[in-house]
Every structure is written in C-alpha cells, then in structure tokens.
Coordinates of C-alpha atoms in Angstrom, one line a residue:
Chain A
D105 CA 100.2 84.5 87.1
A106 CA 100.6 88.3 87.1
G107 CA 102.4 88.4 90.4
V108 CA 101.7 90.9 93.1
I109 CA 100.3 94.1 91.7
Q110 CA 100.7 97.5 93.3
S111 CA 99.5 100.9 92.4
P112 CA 100.4 103.6 92.0
R113 CA 104.0 103.0 91.1
H114 CA 105.0 106.5 91.9
E115 CA 103.3 109.1 94.2
V116 CA 104.4 112.6 94.9
T117 CA 102.3 114.6 97.4
E118 CA 102.5 117.5 99.7
M119 CA 102.8 117.2 103.5
G120 CA 99.4 116.9 105.1
Q121 CA 97.7 115.1 102.2
E122 CA 96.2 111.7 102.4
V123 CA 98.0 108.9 100.5
T124 CA 96.4 105.6 99.6
L125 CA 98.5 102.7 98.3
R126 CA 96.9 99.6 96.8
C127 CA 97.9 96.0 96.5
K128 CA 96.5 92.9 94.8
P129 CA 98.1 89.7 96.0
I130 CA 98.8 86.6 94.0
S131 CA 95.6 84.6 93.7
G132 CA 95.3 81.8 96.3
H133 CA 97.8 83.4 98.7
D134 CA 96.5 83.6 102.3
Y135 CA 99.1 86.0 103.7
L136 CA 99.6 89.6 102.7
F137 CA 102.4 91.9 104.0
W138 CA 103.1 95.6 103.8
Y139 CA 106.8 96.7 104.0
R140 CA 108.6 100.0 103.9
Q141 CA 112.2 100.3 102.5
T142 CA 114.5 103.2 103.1
M143 CA 118.3 103.5 102.8
M144 CA 118.6 104.2 106.5
R145 CA 116.4 101.4 107.9
G146 CA 116.3 98.8 105.2
L147 CA 113.2 96.7 104.7
E148 CA 110.7 97.0 107.6
L149 CA 107.5 95.0 108.1
L150 CA 104.6 97.3 108.8
I151 CA 101.7 94.9 109.0
Y152 CA 100.5 91.5 107.8
F153 CA 97.2 89.8 107.2
N154 CA 96.1 86.2 107.2
N155 CA 92.8 85.4 105.5
N156 CA 92.1 89.2 105.4
V157 CA 92.5 89.5 109.2
P158 CA 95.3 91.8 110.5
I159 CA 97.7 89.6 112.6
D160 CA 100.5 91.8 113.5
D161 CA 100.6 95.6 113.1
S162 CA 103.4 96.2 115.6
G163 CA 105.5 97.7 112.8
M164 CA 103.0 100.5 111.9
P165 CA 104.9 103.6 112.8
E166 CA 102.0 105.6 114.3
D167 CA 98.3 106.3 114.1
R168 CA 98.7 108.1 110.8
F169 CA 99.1 104.7 109.2
S170 CA 96.3 102.3 108.6
A171 CA 95.8 99.2 106.5
K172 CA 92.7 97.3 105.4
M173 CA 92.1 94.1 103.5
P174 CA 88.4 94.0 102.6
N175 CA 88.7 90.9 100.6
A176 CA 91.2 88.3 99.5
S177 CA 92.3 90.1 96.4
F178 CA 92.7 93.7 97.6
S179 CA 94.5 95.6 100.4
T180 CA 95.2 99.3 101.0
L181 CA 97.7 101.2 103.1
K182 CA 96.7 104.7 104.0
I183 CA 98.8 107.5 105.4
Q184 CA 96.8 110.5 106.8
P185 CA 98.2 113.1 107.1
S186 CA 101.5 112.4 105.3
E187 CA 104.8 113.8 106.4
P188 CA 108.2 114.1 104.6
R189 CA 109.7 111.4 106.7
D190 CA 107.2 108.9 105.2
S191 CA 109.0 109.2 101.9
A192 CA 110.1 105.6 101.1
V193 CA 109.4 102.7 98.8
Y194 CA 106.4 100.7 100.0
F195 CA 106.2 97.1 99.1
C196 CA 103.4 94.6 99.2
A197 CA 104.1 90.9 99.4
S198 CA 102.1 87.7 99.6
S199 CA 102.6 84.1 100.4
F200 CA 100.7 80.8 100.2
S201 CA 101.2 79.7 103.8
H202 CA 103.2 80.2 106.9
G203 CA 106.8 79.4 106.4
M204 CA 106.5 79.7 102.7
P205 CA 108.4 82.3 100.6
Q206 CA 106.9 85.8 100.2
Y207 CA 106.6 87.2 96.7
F208 CA 107.0 91.0 96.4
G209 CA 105.3 93.5 94.2
P210 CA 107.2 96.2 92.3
G211 CA 106.7 98.8 95.0
T212 CA 105.2 102.3 95.3
R213 CA 107.8 105.0 95.4
L214 CA 106.4 107.7 97.7
L215 CA 107.8 111.2 98.0
V216 CA 106.2 113.6 100.4
L217 CA 107.2 117.2 99.9
Chain B
Q246 CA 122.4 93.0 118.5
K247 CA 120.3 92.5 115.4
E248 CA 118.6 89.2 114.9
V249 CA 120.1 88.9 111.4
E250 CA 123.5 90.4 110.5
Q251 CA 124.6 90.9 106.9
D252 CA 127.7 92.8 105.6
P253 CA 126.3 95.7 103.5
G254 CA 129.3 95.7 101.1
P255 CA 129.7 96.9 98.5
L256 CA 131.4 93.8 97.1
S257 CA 133.1 94.2 93.7
V258 CA 134.3 91.2 91.8
P259 CA 135.4 90.5 88.2
E260 CA 133.2 88.7 85.8
G261 CA 133.5 84.9 86.2
A262 CA 134.5 85.0 89.8
I263 CA 132.8 82.9 92.5
V264 CA 130.9 85.1 94.9
S265 CA 130.2 84.3 98.5
L266 CA 127.5 86.2 100.4
N267 CA 126.8 85.5 104.1
C268 CA 124.4 86.1 106.9
T269 CA 124.6 85.3 110.6
Y270 CA 121.7 85.1 113.0
S271 CA 121.0 84.8 116.7
N272 CA 117.6 83.1 116.9
S273 CA 118.0 79.3 117.0
A274 CA 114.3 78.9 116.2
F275 CA 114.8 80.0 112.6
Q276 CA 113.9 77.2 110.2
Y277 CA 113.2 78.7 106.9
F278 CA 115.9 80.5 105.0
M279 CA 115.6 82.6 101.8
W280 CA 117.8 84.7 99.6
Y281 CA 116.3 87.5 97.6
R282 CA 117.8 89.6 94.8
Q283 CA 116.9 93.2 94.4
Y284 CA 117.8 95.2 91.3
S285 CA 117.9 99.0 91.6
R286 CA 114.4 100.4 91.7
K287 CA 112.7 97.0 91.7
G288 CA 111.1 94.7 94.3
P289 CA 112.9 91.9 96.0
E290 CA 112.9 88.7 93.9
L291 CA 113.0 85.3 95.5
L292 CA 116.2 83.4 94.5
M293 CA 116.6 80.5 96.9
Y294 CA 114.4 78.9 99.6
T295 CA 115.7 76.2 102.0
Y296 CA 114.2 74.6 105.0
S297 CA 116.5 73.7 108.0
S298 CA 120.1 72.8 107.4
G299 CA 121.9 71.6 104.2
N300 CA 122.6 72.7 100.7
K301 CA 120.4 73.6 97.7
E302 CA 121.6 74.2 94.2
D303 CA 119.9 76.0 91.4
G304 CA 122.0 76.6 88.3
R305 CA 124.8 78.9 89.2
F306 CA 123.4 79.5 92.7
T307 CA 124.0 77.4 95.8
A308 CA 122.5 78.1 99.2
Q309 CA 124.0 76.6 102.4
V310 CA 122.6 76.6 105.9
D311 CA 124.6 75.7 108.9
K312 CA 122.2 75.8 111.9
S313 CA 124.9 74.8 114.4
S314 CA 126.9 77.9 113.5
K315 CA 123.8 80.0 112.8
Y316 CA 125.3 80.9 109.4
I317 CA 123.9 80.9 105.9
S318 CA 125.6 81.5 102.6
L319 CA 124.8 82.1 99.0
F320 CA 127.4 81.2 96.4
I321 CA 127.3 82.4 92.8
R322 CA 129.4 80.6 90.3
D323 CA 130.7 82.2 87.1
S324 CA 129.3 85.6 88.1
Q325 CA 127.9 87.8 85.4
P326 CA 127.4 91.6 85.2
S327 CA 123.7 90.8 85.3
D328 CA 124.1 89.5 88.8
S329 CA 124.9 93.0 90.0
A330 CA 122.2 93.7 92.6
T331 CA 121.6 93.8 96.3
Y332 CA 121.2 90.4 97.9
L333 CA 119.1 90.1 101.0
C334 CA 118.9 87.1 103.3
A335 CA 115.7 86.4 105.1
M336 CA 114.6 83.9 107.6
S337 CA 111.6 82.9 109.7
A338 CA 110.5 80.6 112.5
V339 CA 107.4 78.5 113.1
I340 CA 106.3 79.1 116.7
R341 CA 103.3 77.4 118.3
G342 CA 102.2 76.1 114.9
A343 CA 102.2 79.3 112.9
T344 CA 104.1 82.4 112.0
N345 CA 105.1 84.0 108.8
K346 CA 107.1 87.0 109.8
L347 CA 110.3 87.2 107.8
I348 CA 113.4 88.8 109.3
F349 CA 115.6 90.4 106.7
G350 CA 119.2 91.2 106.6
T351 CA 120.2 94.7 105.5
G352 CA 121.4 93.4 102.1
T353 CA 124.8 93.2 100.4
L354 CA 125.4 95.3 97.3
L355 CA 127.2 93.2 94.7
A356 CA 128.9 94.7 91.6
V357 CA 130.3 92.3 88.9
Q358 CA 132.7 94.1 86.7
P359 CA 132.9 93.1 83.0

C-alpha cells in the first residue's frame, strides 16, 4: 500500500491567495483527518470525516478554512484567503475504524508570505 | 489543565541507554493508547498501539499503560542514534459506541548521542 498521499509537499503563496491541499487516504479506511502542526501549538485536529461525511469540524480555525471529501479516495482542505498565520505543516491521516490507529501522510509545508 | 501532558524535553542520552518516555492524562475514559515517532520534516509514524491496560513489546520498544494512575510509558532498549526523533503519545476514547478523535501530547524530543 502506498500509504496516505498528500500534495503538494510544499506550498509558498502570498497573503490573500487561495490555497488547496489534497489528500488520498489509504484504500479501505473509513476515517479521514486533517491536522495542522506548529511549534507553538503542536498537532491540532482541524476536521475529520467518516464515510465521506464531516463529523467534527470544531477545530477549523475560522470560515476561511473549508474541507470536502467528495469520495472515499480524495479530500481537500482549502484556505481562502490565506494569511501569514496559516503557515504550518498540514497533515492528512486515515484510519480503518473508530479506535484504530491513524496513519499519517508526509504533510504539506505551507508558507504564506 | 491539558487532557494529555508530556514533557517536551529535549532528552539527550548516550547510545545504548534505556530511554523512558512518559505521558499523563486526565480523562479516565481513554481506552486506546498510541505512540508515534516523528522525524524532522516527516509525518508522525505509528510505533505502538495498545488497548486498555498492560504491556506490549515490539523489538526494542515496550509500551506500558497504567490506567489506575492515568500514566503511559514507552521504553526504548539499546537506543540508537537512528531513534533520535520526537515521540508523541496519543489516546482516544469510545463514547456511545463511536469516536475516533485522537488527543495528542506535545511530543518529547529525543537525541541519542553516538
């Protein structure tokens, strides 16, 4: 299995631009998670899906952030408009079932200038 | 008070030492406990997964869960420079039949000196 796939791996953009991060979970996994990691705040859960349905988006910082999962093999996290404080590493993770371990992708390193 | 507390380190040990990494937690409903290893500029990688109390061993790694004390540990025997990384504990609870929200510690930075 290829594991969780994320793209792009690095993104540099200017403040105000739209940023779209992409994730392909491990085949057969029903849960998909989006995390953000910074030195100051550590690993934060933004949102998670079960069977393509958003279950908990309480971690999404504000309306500038949105996430979709149109099918079982693809999800996007969009930031519009982006701000410098959004600079972080964004991870996608997936798991087979509730209570089971989550497997992380390599992350997207985002820098907003 | 955070739900999960973990000493951020850094922890520096000589090669071959036994390393002990720990987390404490406050939520007695936690039942699933994990340890992840994260190398610099990489994603967290699952190391150990345990359910409820007890020990689990995998090669040089041993995970212990003490639910009565709300304390979990990861031991690394014969530590190697390649073990140098950040170690994150994580845990979750099953509430009303379903949940899958992992609560992470802040991570402990480990450096194994050759």
